[in-house]
Coordinates of C-alpha atoms in Angstrom, one line a residue:
Chain A
M1 CA 0.0 0.0 0.0
G2 CA 1.1 3.6 -0.6
N3 CA 0.8 6.5 1.8
T4 CA -2.2 7.8 3.6
L5 CA -3.2 11.5 3.7
V6 CA -5.4 13.0 6.4
I7 CA -7.0 16.3 5.5
A8 CA -7.2 18.6 8.5
E9 CA -10.3 20.7 9.1
V10 CA -9.6 24.2 10.3
H11 CA -12.2 26.1 12.4
N12 CA -11.8 29.5 13.6
G13 CA -8.0 29.4 13.1
A14 CA -7.6 26.1 15.0
L15 CA -7.4 22.4 14.1
R16 CA -10.9 20.9 14.6
K17 CA -10.8 18.1 17.1
A18 CA -12.9 15.9 14.8
T19 CA -9.8 15.6 12.5
L20 CA -8.0 13.5 15.1
T21 CA -10.5 10.6 14.7
A22 CA -9.5 10.4 11.0
V23 CA -5.9 10.2 12.3
T24 CA -6.7 7.2 14.4
F25 CA -8.5 5.6 11.4
A26 CA -5.4 6.3 9.3
K27 CA -3.1 4.6 11.9
K28 CA -5.4 1.5 12.0
A29 CA -5.4 1.3 8.2
A30 CA -1.7 1.8 7.9
A31 CA -1.0 -0.7 10.6
N32 CA -2.4 -3.4 8.4
E33 CA -0.9 -2.2 5.1
G34 CA 2.2 -0.2 5.8
G35 CA 3.0 3.2 4.2
A36 CA 3.5 6.6 5.8
I37 CA 0.8 8.8 7.2
F38 CA 0.8 12.4 6.0
G39 CA -1.3 15.4 7.2
L40 CA -2.5 18.2 5.0
V41 CA -3.6 21.7 6.2
V42 CA -5.2 24.0 3.6
G43 CA -6.1 27.5 4.6
S44 CA -4.9 31.1 5.0
G45 CA -2.6 31.9 7.9
V46 CA -2.7 28.3 9.1
G47 CA 0.9 27.9 10.3
A48 CA -0.3 27.5 13.9
V49 CA -2.7 24.7 12.8
A50 CA 0.1 22.9 11.0
D51 CA 2.2 23.3 14.1
D52 CA -0.5 21.7 16.2
F53 CA -1.2 18.9 13.7
R54 CA 2.4 17.8 13.5
R55 CA 2.3 16.5 17.1
F56 CA 0.0 13.6 16.4
G57 CA 2.3 11.0 15.1
L58 CA 2.4 11.9 11.3
A59 CA 5.4 11.4 9.0
K60 CA 5.0 14.9 7.4
V61 CA 2.5 17.7 7.4
F62 CA 1.9 19.5 4.2
V63 CA 0.7 23.0 4.5
A64 CA -0.9 24.9 1.7
D65 CA -1.2 28.5 3.0
N66 CA -2.6 31.0 0.6
A67 CA -5.1 33.9 0.8
A68 CA -7.0 32.1 -1.9
Y69 CA -7.7 29.2 0.6
Q70 CA -9.2 31.4 3.3
H71 CA -12.6 29.8 2.9
A72 CA -13.0 26.0 2.5
L73 CA -14.4 25.9 -1.0
A74 CA -14.6 22.3 -2.2
T75 CA -13.7 23.3 -5.7
T76 CA -10.4 25.0 -4.6
Y77 CA -9.5 22.5 -1.9
A78 CA -10.1 19.4 -4.1
A79 CA -7.5 20.6 -6.6
V80 CA -4.9 21.1 -3.8
V81 CA -5.6 17.7 -2.3
A82 CA -5.4 16.0 -5.6
E83 CA -2.0 17.6 -6.3
V84 CA -0.6 16.5 -2.9
V85 CA -1.9 12.9 -3.5
K86 CA -0.3 12.6 -6.9
E87 CA 3.1 14.0 -5.9
N88 CA 3.5 11.9 -2.7
G89 CA 2.5 8.4 -3.5
V90 CA -0.8 8.7 -1.6
T91 CA -3.3 5.8 -2.2
L92 CA -5.6 6.5 0.8
V93 CA -7.2 9.9 1.3
T94 CA -9.2 10.5 4.4
A95 CA -11.0 13.1 6.5
T96 CA -13.7 13.0 9.1
A97 CA -17.3 13.0 7.8
T98 CA -18.2 16.4 9.0
A99 CA -20.0 18.9 6.8
F100 CA -16.6 19.9 5.6
G101 CA -15.5 16.4 4.8
K102 CA -18.8 15.4 3.2
D103 CA -18.6 18.4 0.9
L104 CA -15.0 17.9 -0.1
L105 CA -14.2 14.3 -0.3
P106 CA -16.5 13.1 -3.1
R107 CA -15.2 15.9 -5.3
V108 CA -11.6 14.8 -4.5
A109 CA -12.6 11.2 -5.3
A110 CA -14.0 12.2 -8.7
K111 CA -10.9 14.3 -9.5
L112 CA -8.6 11.3 -8.8
D113 CA -10.8 8.7 -10.5
A114 CA -10.9 7.0 -7.1
G115 CA -13.6 5.0 -5.4
M116 CA -15.0 6.5 -2.2
V117 CA -16.6 5.0 0.9
S118 CA -18.5 7.3 3.2
D119 CA -18.8 7.4 6.9
I120 CA -16.8 4.2 7.7
S121 CA -16.9 2.8 11.2
D122 CA -14.2 0.1 10.8
V123 CA -11.3 -1.2 8.8
V124 CA -11.2 -4.8 7.4
D125 CA -8.1 -4.5 5.3
G126 CA -6.4 -2.0 3.0
S127 CA -9.3 -1.9 0.5
T128 CA -12.3 -3.1 2.6
F129 CA -14.1 -1.0 5.1
V130 CA -17.2 -1.3 7.2
R131 CA -20.0 1.4 7.1
P132 CA -23.5 1.7 8.5
L133 CA -26.3 2.3 6.1
F134 CA -30.2 2.0 6.0
A135 CA -30.3 4.3 9.1
G136 CA -28.0 2.1 11.1
N137 CA -30.2 -1.1 10.6
A138 CA -27.3 -2.7 8.7
L139 CA -23.6 -2.6 8.3
A140 CA -21.9 -3.3 5.0
R141 CA -18.4 -4.5 4.2
V142 CA -17.4 -2.3 1.2
K143 CA -14.6 -3.1 -1.0
V144 CA -12.8 -0.5 -3.2
S145 CA -11.1 -1.6 -6.3
S146 CA -9.4 1.6 -7.5
T147 CA -5.7 2.2 -6.8
I148 CA -6.5 5.4 -5.0
K149 CA -9.2 5.1 -2.3
V150 CA -11.0 7.9 -0.6
V151 CA -12.7 7.3 2.8
S152 CA -14.7 9.6 5.1
V153 CA -14.6 8.5 8.7
R154 CA -17.5 8.4 11.2
G155 CA -16.2 10.4 14.1
T156 CA -17.9 8.4 16.8
A157 CA -16.3 5.1 15.7
F158 CA -12.7 6.1 16.4
D159 CA -11.1 7.8 19.4
A160 CA -9.3 11.1 18.9
A161 CA -5.5 10.5 18.3
K162 CA -3.2 11.7 21.1
P163 CA 0.1 13.4 20.6
A164 CA 2.7 10.8 19.7
G165 CA 6.3 10.5 18.6
N166 CA 8.5 13.4 17.3
A167 CA 6.9 16.4 15.7
A168 CA 6.6 15.8 12.0
D169 CA 8.3 18.0 9.5
V170 CA 6.1 20.7 7.9
V171 CA 6.4 20.9 4.2
A172 CA 5.1 24.0 2.5
I173 CA 3.1 23.6 -0.7
T174 CA 3.8 26.7 -2.8
S175 CA 2.6 25.7 -6.3
A176 CA -0.9 24.4 -5.7
P177 CA -3.8 25.5 -7.9
A178 CA -6.3 28.1 -6.7
D179 CA -9.2 27.9 -9.2
A180 CA -12.5 28.2 -7.4
V181 CA -14.4 27.1 -10.5
G182 CA -16.8 30.0 -10.4
T183 CA -17.4 29.8 -6.7
T184 CA -17.2 32.9 -4.4
F185 CA -17.6 33.0 -0.7
V186 CA -20.3 35.5 0.4
R187 CA -20.6 35.2 4.1
F188 CA -20.8 32.9 7.2
D189 CA -23.6 33.3 9.8
E190 CA -22.3 31.6 12.8
T191 CA -24.8 29.9 15.2
K192 CA -23.8 31.5 18.5
S193 CA -23.7 29.1 21.4
A194 CA -22.0 28.9 24.6
R195 CA -22.7 25.2 24.9
P196 CA -20.4 22.3 23.9
E197 CA -20.4 21.4 20.2
L198 CA -22.5 18.3 19.7
T199 CA -19.9 16.0 18.2
E200 CA -17.5 16.9 21.0
A201 CA -19.9 17.0 24.0
Q202 CA -19.7 14.5 26.8
T203 CA -23.3 15.0 27.6
I204 CA -26.2 15.9 25.3
V205 CA -29.7 16.9 26.0
S206 CA -31.9 16.3 23.0
F207 CA -35.6 17.2 22.4
G208 CA -38.4 16.6 20.0
R209 CA -42.0 17.7 19.3
G210 CA -43.0 16.7 22.9
L211 CA -41.7 20.1 24.0
K212 CA -44.8 21.5 22.1
G213 CA -43.1 24.7 20.9
P214 CA -39.8 26.7 20.7
E215 CA -41.1 28.9 23.6
N216 CA -40.4 25.9 25.8
I217 CA -36.9 25.4 24.8
P218 CA -35.7 27.2 28.1
I219 CA -37.0 24.1 29.9
V220 CA -34.4 21.8 28.3
E221 CA -31.7 24.5 28.3
K222 CA -31.9 24.6 32.1
L223 CA -31.1 20.8 32.0
C224 CA -28.2 21.5 29.7
D225 CA -26.9 24.1 32.1
A226 CA -27.1 21.7 35.0
L227 CA -25.2 19.0 33.2
G228 CA -22.8 21.2 31.1
A229 CA -24.4 19.5 28.1
G230 CA -24.8 20.3 24.4
L231 CA -28.2 20.8 23.1
G232 CA -29.5 18.7 20.2
A233 CA -32.9 18.2 18.5
T234 CA -34.8 15.9 16.2
R235 CA -35.4 16.4 12.5
A236 CA -39.0 17.2 13.2
V237 CA -38.3 20.2 15.3
V238 CA -35.6 21.4 12.9
D239 CA -38.1 20.9 10.0
A240 CA -40.6 23.0 12.0
G241 CA -38.1 25.8 12.3
W242 CA -37.8 25.8 16.1
V243 CA -33.9 25.5 15.9
P244 CA -31.2 25.7 13.3
N245 CA -30.2 22.6 11.3
D246 CA -27.0 22.5 13.2
F247 CA -28.9 21.1 16.2
Q248 CA -30.1 18.1 14.3
I249 CA -29.1 14.6 15.5
G250 CA -29.8 11.7 13.3
Q251 CA -29.3 10.0 10.0
T252 CA -29.5 13.3 8.1
G253 CA -28.0 15.5 10.8
K254 CA -25.1 14.8 13.2
V255 CA -24.0 11.4 14.5
V256 CA -23.1 11.6 18.1
A257 CA -21.9 9.1 20.9
P258 CA -21.6 11.1 24.2
T259 CA -21.1 9.4 27.5
L260 CA -24.6 10.5 28.6
Y261 CA -27.6 11.2 26.3
F262 CA -31.0 12.6 27.4
A263 CA -33.8 12.1 24.9
V264 CA -36.6 14.4 26.2
G265 CA -40.0 14.4 24.5
L266 CA -38.9 12.6 21.4
S267 CA -40.4 9.3 20.2
G268 CA -37.3 7.7 18.8
A269 CA -37.9 7.7 15.1
I270 CA -35.6 5.4 13.1
Q271 CA -33.6 8.2 11.6
H272 CA -33.1 9.9 15.0
V273 CA -31.9 6.7 16.7
A274 CA -29.4 6.2 13.8
G275 CA -27.6 9.3 15.1
M276 CA -27.3 8.6 18.8
K277 CA -27.7 4.8 19.5
D278 CA -23.9 4.5 20.1
S279 CA -24.1 6.9 23.1
K280 CA -22.9 5.1 26.3
V281 CA -25.8 5.8 28.6
I282 CA -29.2 6.9 27.2
V283 CA -31.9 8.3 29.3
A284 CA -35.4 8.7 27.8
I285 CA -38.1 10.9 29.3
N286 CA -41.5 10.6 27.5
K287 CA -45.1 10.5 28.6
D288 CA -45.9 7.7 26.1
A289 CA -44.7 4.4 27.7
E290 CA -44.9 2.8 24.2
A291 CA -42.6 5.3 22.6
P292 CA -39.8 3.4 20.6
I293 CA -37.1 5.5 22.4
F294 CA -37.6 3.3 25.4
K295 CA -36.3 0.3 23.5
V296 CA -32.9 1.8 23.2
S297 CA -32.7 3.7 26.5
D298 CA -30.8 2.4 29.5
Y299 CA -33.0 4.4 31.9
G300 CA -36.5 5.3 31.0
L301 CA -38.8 7.6 32.9
V302 CA -42.4 7.7 31.8
G303 CA -43.9 11.1 32.6
D304 CA -44.8 14.7 31.7
L305 CA -41.5 16.4 30.7
F306 CA -43.0 19.7 31.8
K307 CA -43.1 18.4 35.4
V308 CA -40.2 15.9 35.3
V309 CA -37.5 18.0 33.7
P310 CA -37.6 20.9 36.2
E311 CA -37.4 18.3 39.1
L312 CA -34.5 16.6 37.4
V313 CA -32.6 19.9 37.1
E314 CA -33.0 20.5 40.9
A315 CA -32.0 16.9 41.6
I316 CA -28.9 16.9 39.4
I317 CA -27.8 20.2 40.9
K318 CA -28.1 18.7 44.3
A319 CA -26.5 15.4 43.4
K320 CA -23.5 17.2 41.9
A321 CA -23.1 19.4 44.9
S322 CA -23.1 16.4 47.3
Chain B
M1 CA -34.8 28.1 -17.2
K2 CA -34.1 24.4 -17.7
I3 CA -33.5 22.4 -14.6
L4 CA -32.6 18.7 -14.2
V5 CA -33.5 17.0 -11.0
A6 CA -32.1 13.6 -10.2
V7 CA -34.3 11.4 -8.0
K8 CA -33.9 8.0 -6.5
R9 CA -36.4 5.2 -5.7
V10 CA -35.8 4.2 -2.1
P11 CA -37.6 2.0 0.5
D12 CA -40.0 3.7 2.8
T13 CA -37.9 5.6 5.3
T14 CA -40.3 5.0 8.2
V15 CA -39.9 1.2 8.1
K16 CA -37.1 -0.6 9.9
L17 CA -35.6 -2.8 7.3
K18 CA -34.4 -6.3 8.1
L19 CA -31.3 -8.0 6.8
K20 CA -31.6 -11.0 4.5
P21 CA -30.3 -14.1 6.3
D22 CA -27.6 -14.7 3.7
G23 CA -26.2 -11.2 4.2
T24 CA -26.7 -10.0 0.6
G25 CA -28.8 -7.1 1.5
V26 CA -32.0 -6.1 3.1
V27 CA -35.4 -7.5 2.6
T28 CA -37.5 -5.2 0.5
D29 CA -40.5 -7.6 -0.2
G30 CA -43.7 -6.0 0.9
V31 CA -41.9 -2.7 1.6
N32 CA -43.3 0.4 -0.1
F33 CA -41.0 2.5 -2.2
E34 CA -40.9 6.3 -2.4
V35 CA -38.8 9.1 -3.8
N36 CA -35.9 9.9 -1.6
P37 CA -37.4 12.8 0.6
F38 CA -34.4 15.1 -0.2
D39 CA -35.0 14.6 -3.9
V40 CA -38.7 15.6 -3.4
I41 CA -37.3 18.8 -1.9
A42 CA -35.1 19.2 -4.9
V43 CA -38.0 18.7 -7.3
E44 CA -40.0 21.4 -5.3
E45 CA -37.1 23.8 -5.6
A46 CA -36.8 23.3 -9.3
L47 CA -40.5 23.9 -9.7
R48 CA -40.4 27.1 -7.7
L49 CA -37.3 28.4 -9.6
K50 CA -39.0 27.7 -12.9
E51 CA -42.1 29.6 -11.7
K52 CA -40.0 32.5 -10.6
A53 CA -38.1 32.6 -13.8
G54 CA -41.4 32.8 -15.6
G55 CA -40.8 29.7 -17.7
G56 CA -38.5 26.9 -18.6
E57 CA -38.6 23.1 -18.1
V58 CA -38.1 20.8 -15.2
I59 CA -36.8 17.3 -16.1
V60 CA -36.8 14.5 -13.5
A61 CA -34.2 11.7 -14.1
T62 CA -33.6 8.5 -12.4
I63 CA -31.4 5.4 -12.7
G64 CA -33.2 2.2 -11.7
S65 CA -35.5 -0.6 -12.6
K66 CA -38.7 -0.1 -14.6
D67 CA -40.4 0.2 -11.2
A68 CA -38.6 3.5 -10.7
T69 CA -41.1 4.9 -13.3
Q70 CA -43.5 5.3 -10.4
Q71 CA -41.0 7.7 -8.7
L72 CA -40.6 9.7 -11.9
R73 CA -44.4 9.9 -12.1
H74 CA -44.5 11.3 -8.7
G75 CA -42.1 14.1 -9.7
L76 CA -44.3 14.7 -12.8
A77 CA -47.4 14.8 -10.7
M78 CA -45.8 17.5 -8.6
G79 CA -45.4 19.5 -11.8
A80 CA -42.2 18.5 -13.6
D81 CA -42.4 18.5 -17.4
R82 CA -41.0 15.1 -18.4
G83 CA -38.9 12.2 -17.3
I84 CA -35.7 10.3 -18.0
L85 CA -35.2 6.7 -16.9
V86 CA -31.8 5.0 -17.3
V87 CA -32.6 1.4 -16.9
N88 CA -30.6 -0.5 -14.3
D89 CA -31.8 -3.8 -12.8
D90 CA -29.1 -4.3 -10.2
D91 CA -28.4 -1.5 -7.7
N92 CA -25.4 -3.4 -6.3
A93 CA -23.8 -3.4 -9.7
I94 CA -23.3 0.4 -9.7
D95 CA -21.7 2.9 -7.3
A96 CA -22.0 6.6 -6.7
D97 CA -19.4 7.3 -9.3
V98 CA -21.3 5.3 -12.1
V99 CA -24.4 7.3 -11.1
A100 CA -22.5 10.6 -11.4
R101 CA -21.0 9.6 -14.7
T102 CA -24.5 8.5 -16.0
L103 CA -26.0 11.9 -15.0
K104 CA -23.1 13.6 -16.6
A105 CA -24.2 11.9 -19.9
V106 CA -27.8 13.0 -19.4
V107 CA -26.6 16.6 -18.7
A108 CA -24.6 16.5 -21.9
K109 CA -27.9 15.6 -23.8
E110 CA -30.1 18.1 -22.0
Q111 CA -27.8 21.1 -21.3
P112 CA -29.6 22.3 -18.2
T113 CA -28.7 25.6 -16.4
L114 CA -29.0 23.9 -13.1
V115 CA -28.9 20.4 -11.6
L116 CA -30.7 19.9 -8.3
V117 CA -30.2 16.7 -6.2
G118 CA -31.1 15.6 -2.7
K119 CA -28.0 15.8 -0.5
Q120 CA -28.2 12.0 0.3
S121 CA -30.4 9.0 0.0
P122 CA -31.9 7.3 3.1
D123 CA -30.7 3.8 2.0
G124 CA -27.1 4.0 0.8
E125 CA -26.5 7.3 2.7
S126 CA -23.3 8.0 0.7
N127 CA -23.8 11.7 0.1
Q128 CA -21.4 11.6 -2.9
V129 CA -23.3 11.9 -6.2
P130 CA -23.9 15.7 -6.4
Q131 CA -20.3 16.5 -5.6
M132 CA -18.9 13.8 -7.9
L133 CA -21.2 15.0 -10.7
A134 CA -20.1 18.6 -10.2
E135 CA -16.5 17.6 -10.5
H136 CA -17.1 15.4 -13.6
L137 CA -18.8 18.4 -15.2
G138 CA -16.2 20.9 -14.1
W139 CA -19.1 22.9 -12.6
P140 CA -19.3 24.6 -9.2
Q141 CA -21.1 22.8 -6.4
A142 CA -23.2 24.1 -3.5
T143 CA -24.1 21.2 -1.2
F144 CA -26.6 21.1 1.7
A145 CA -28.6 24.1 0.4
S146 CA -31.2 25.7 2.6
K147 CA -31.8 28.7 0.3
V148 CA -31.3 29.3 -3.5
V149 CA -31.6 32.6 -5.1
V150 CA -30.9 32.7 -8.9
A151 CA -29.7 36.1 -10.3
A152 CA -32.0 37.9 -12.7
D153 CA -29.5 37.3 -15.5
K154 CA -29.4 33.5 -14.7
A155 CA -25.6 33.6 -14.8
S156 CA -25.2 32.9 -11.1
A157 CA -27.0 31.8 -7.9
E158 CA -26.5 32.7 -4.3
V159 CA -26.8 29.5 -2.2
T160 CA -27.0 29.3 1.6
R161 CA -25.5 26.1 3.0
E162 CA -26.1 24.2 6.2
A163 CA -22.5 24.0 7.4
D164 CA -21.2 22.9 10.8
G165 CA -21.5 25.8 13.2
G166 CA -23.7 28.0 11.0
L167 CA -24.9 29.0 7.6
E168 CA -22.5 29.6 4.8
T169 CA -23.5 31.6 1.7
L170 CA -21.7 31.0 -1.6
S171 CA -22.2 32.6 -5.0
V172 CA -21.9 30.0 -7.8
R173 CA -21.6 30.5 -11.5
L174 CA -24.3 28.7 -13.5
P175 CA -24.5 26.0 -14.6
A176 CA -24.0 24.4 -11.3
V177 CA -24.9 21.4 -9.1
I178 CA -26.9 22.2 -5.9
S179 CA -27.7 19.5 -3.3
A180 CA -30.9 20.0 -1.3
D181 CA -31.1 20.0 2.5
L182 CA -34.1 19.6 4.7
R183 CA -35.0 23.2 5.2
L184 CA -34.8 24.4 1.5
N185 CA -38.5 24.3 1.2
E186 CA -41.8 22.5 2.2
P187 CA -42.6 20.3 -0.8
R188 CA -46.2 20.4 -2.2
Y189 CA -48.3 17.3 -2.4
A190 CA -49.2 16.0 -5.9
S191 CA -52.7 17.2 -6.6
L192 CA -55.3 14.9 -8.3
P193 CA -55.2 16.9 -11.6
G194 CA -51.4 16.8 -11.3
I195 CA -51.5 13.0 -11.0
M196 CA -53.9 12.8 -14.0
K197 CA -51.7 15.0 -16.1
A198 CA -48.5 13.1 -15.1
K199 CA -49.9 10.0 -16.8
A200 CA -49.6 11.8 -20.2
K201 CA -46.2 13.2 -19.7
K202 CA -43.3 11.7 -21.6
I203 CA -40.6 9.5 -20.0
D204 CA -37.6 8.7 -22.3
E205 CA -35.7 5.5 -21.5
F206 CA -32.0 5.0 -21.9
T207 CA -29.5 2.3 -21.1
F208 CA -25.9 2.8 -19.9
E209 CA -24.8 1.6 -23.3
S210 CA -26.9 4.1 -25.2
L211 CA -25.4 6.8 -23.0
G212 CA -21.9 5.5 -23.5
V213 CA -21.3 5.0 -19.8
A214 CA -19.3 2.1 -18.6
K215 CA -21.0 0.1 -15.8
A216 CA -17.7 -0.2 -13.9
P217 CA -18.2 0.4 -10.1
K218 CA -15.1 1.0 -8.1
V219 CA -16.9 0.4 -4.9
T220 CA -18.9 -2.8 -4.1
A221 CA -20.7 -4.0 -1.0
V222 CA -19.3 -7.5 -0.4
G223 CA -21.6 -8.4 2.6
F224 CA -24.1 -7.0 5.0
F225 CA -24.4 -7.9 8.7
A226 CA -26.4 -6.7 11.7
P227 CA -25.2 -4.0 14.0
P228 CA -25.0 -4.9 17.7
E229 CA -28.5 -4.5 19.2
R230 CA -29.0 -2.1 22.1
K231 CA -30.9 -3.7 24.8
A232 CA -33.8 -1.8 26.5
G233 CA -32.9 -1.0 30.0
A234 CA -34.9 -0.3 33.1
V235 CA -37.8 2.0 33.6
V236 CA -37.4 4.1 36.7
A237 CA -40.2 5.2 38.8
S238 CA -39.1 8.7 39.8
V239 CA -36.6 11.5 39.2
E240 CA -35.0 10.6 42.5
E241 CA -34.4 7.0 41.3
L242 CA -33.1 8.2 38.0
V243 CA -30.5 10.5 39.5
N244 CA -29.5 7.9 42.0
K245 CA -28.9 5.3 39.2
L246 CA -27.1 7.8 37.0
K247 CA -24.8 8.7 39.9
N248 CA -24.2 5.3 41.6
E249 CA -24.9 2.7 39.0
A250 CA -23.9 4.2 35.7
K251 CA -21.5 6.6 37.4
V252 CA -22.1 9.3 34.8
L253 CA -22.9 12.2 37.1
G254 CA -19.8 13.8 38.4

C-alpha cells in the first residue's frame, strides 16, 4: 500500500478536534498495510494549525497556506488535495465525515478517479471498510477496487488521536492551484452558542416535538446548564423551524456518541436513533410508555416532561453538589 | 430556465428494514417504495425556480428498474415536465461514481442551467453523487442548500448552505450542481389533476450503453451484517431513582 493522507479541518483558526478521529483511522489502516501517514492543512494563515497537527504521530504535514484558501471551498481544496496525493504516492485519502469532509471528499474522489466509501466505522483491510447504512439497521463490508481510495470517517467510531512521537516536518506547498471554478464565498452566519459542540460534547440533551413549541426550549436549556451539556434536536423540530439545522441529531444530521444522552419528549424515530444509538448511557423521558425510544434507552422515565425536567434539574444540581 | 433533478427510488424511510439471512442485502419484499425525501425537496425547488423565472422546463431523471417509473411519475405529478429513466436492474452493480457519470451523460444531452439533487439517500447514505457530478462536469457545487436565489440574468446563484456551526452563503456561476437539504422548502403534495396530467407526460428511456457510460463500479458491497442491538434498560419510577442510578450505577454524574 502507498501512503495515507489525512486532511485537516480548520475551524476559527484552529485544528478541529474531529480531524483527530481520522488520524486514528489512518493509523489503523496503515498498521495493516504499511505506508506513511501524512497530514494536509489547507487555509490562509494556518501555520499554527500545522504546528499543532504535527504533534499527532504523522510522518509529514503538508501545508498549503494561501489567501485564496481562506474559505473552505470544495472546488479549490479538491485541486490542492489531488496535487498532494499525486506527488506523494498517496493511495488512501481521508477526512472526518463532518459537513466539511462530506462536501469535499466526493469531489476529490471524482478528480482522482478514485472509489469512495462514506462514513466508515471500521477497517477490514487496505481496501475493505465497514460502514453503516439503512439508518443504522445494517452494516456493510465495502470493497474499493481503484488504486487510490477515498474514505470519510465516522467520528464516533474512532477515538481522537493523542500526541505521539516526534513532531513531524512541515512541508510548504507553494505551487498548488487556486481555481475556485466559479465559486465565491459571500458570508458565514455563525450559530452563536456557549454550549459544547455536539460532536465533542460528553453529555447531550436532545428534544423533540413533545416540547410543544420553541417557547419551551428554556426548559431543556436549564437541564443542559445543570449538566454542562450540548443541546440537540430531532429532524421534526428542525423541520418545524424551532432551531437551526446545526442542532439536528440523526441519520440526516449529526451522528453523536456522548457518555450521557438525554432524549426528552422525542419518540425515537428510526432516523433519530441512527444518530445517537452509540451513546454510552441513554436516558429517555417521555409521557408515552410505548414510545420506541424506550427500546434503546438504559433508563426510561415515563412522565410529563414539563413536570419531570424541572425536578430533574433540581435533583442533578443537588447530586453534583453532594 | 431548464433544470434537471435527479431522483432515487428508495424503501419507505419510516420502516425498519431487516437483513436477508444470507447477508446479501435487506429484505424489501412487501416494503413500499418512495422518492428519496431530499429529492422531493429538490423537485419542489426546481418547480419554484421555474415559476420564478417565468418559464422553462423541469426534467426528472432516475437510474433504476422499470419500477422507478413510479417515482418519476411522482415528480411529474408535482409538476415536472418530463422524465428520463436510465434502466438498471441491479443497484449493487453500480456505485455513486457510475451514477454521477451517467448523470453527466444526461446533462450533456439536456444542457440544463442547473442540476438539483437531494443531499443524500436514506438507503445508501453515501452523500457523494452531487459533488462527484459537479467535478465530472467541471461545474461549481453548492451542497446542503437551505436557500437558493438565482440572479436575474441567470448567470449565477446565491446559495445558503447548512455548514457545521452556522450557515455559509456562496455565489456559484451557472450552470452548477446544488444539493438540497431539509430546510430548503416545504414540498407540495401532488394534486389529483397533477396525478392525472402526469400519466400523459413523456418518459424517455436510456441504457448505460446508449449513453456511452461504462458500468464499472469502483466500490462494491461484499456483505451485510447486523449491528449490535442495544438492549432496552430499566424503567425508573421517579426522578430521584433516575438521578440515584445515574450517579451510583452508571456513574455518569460527576
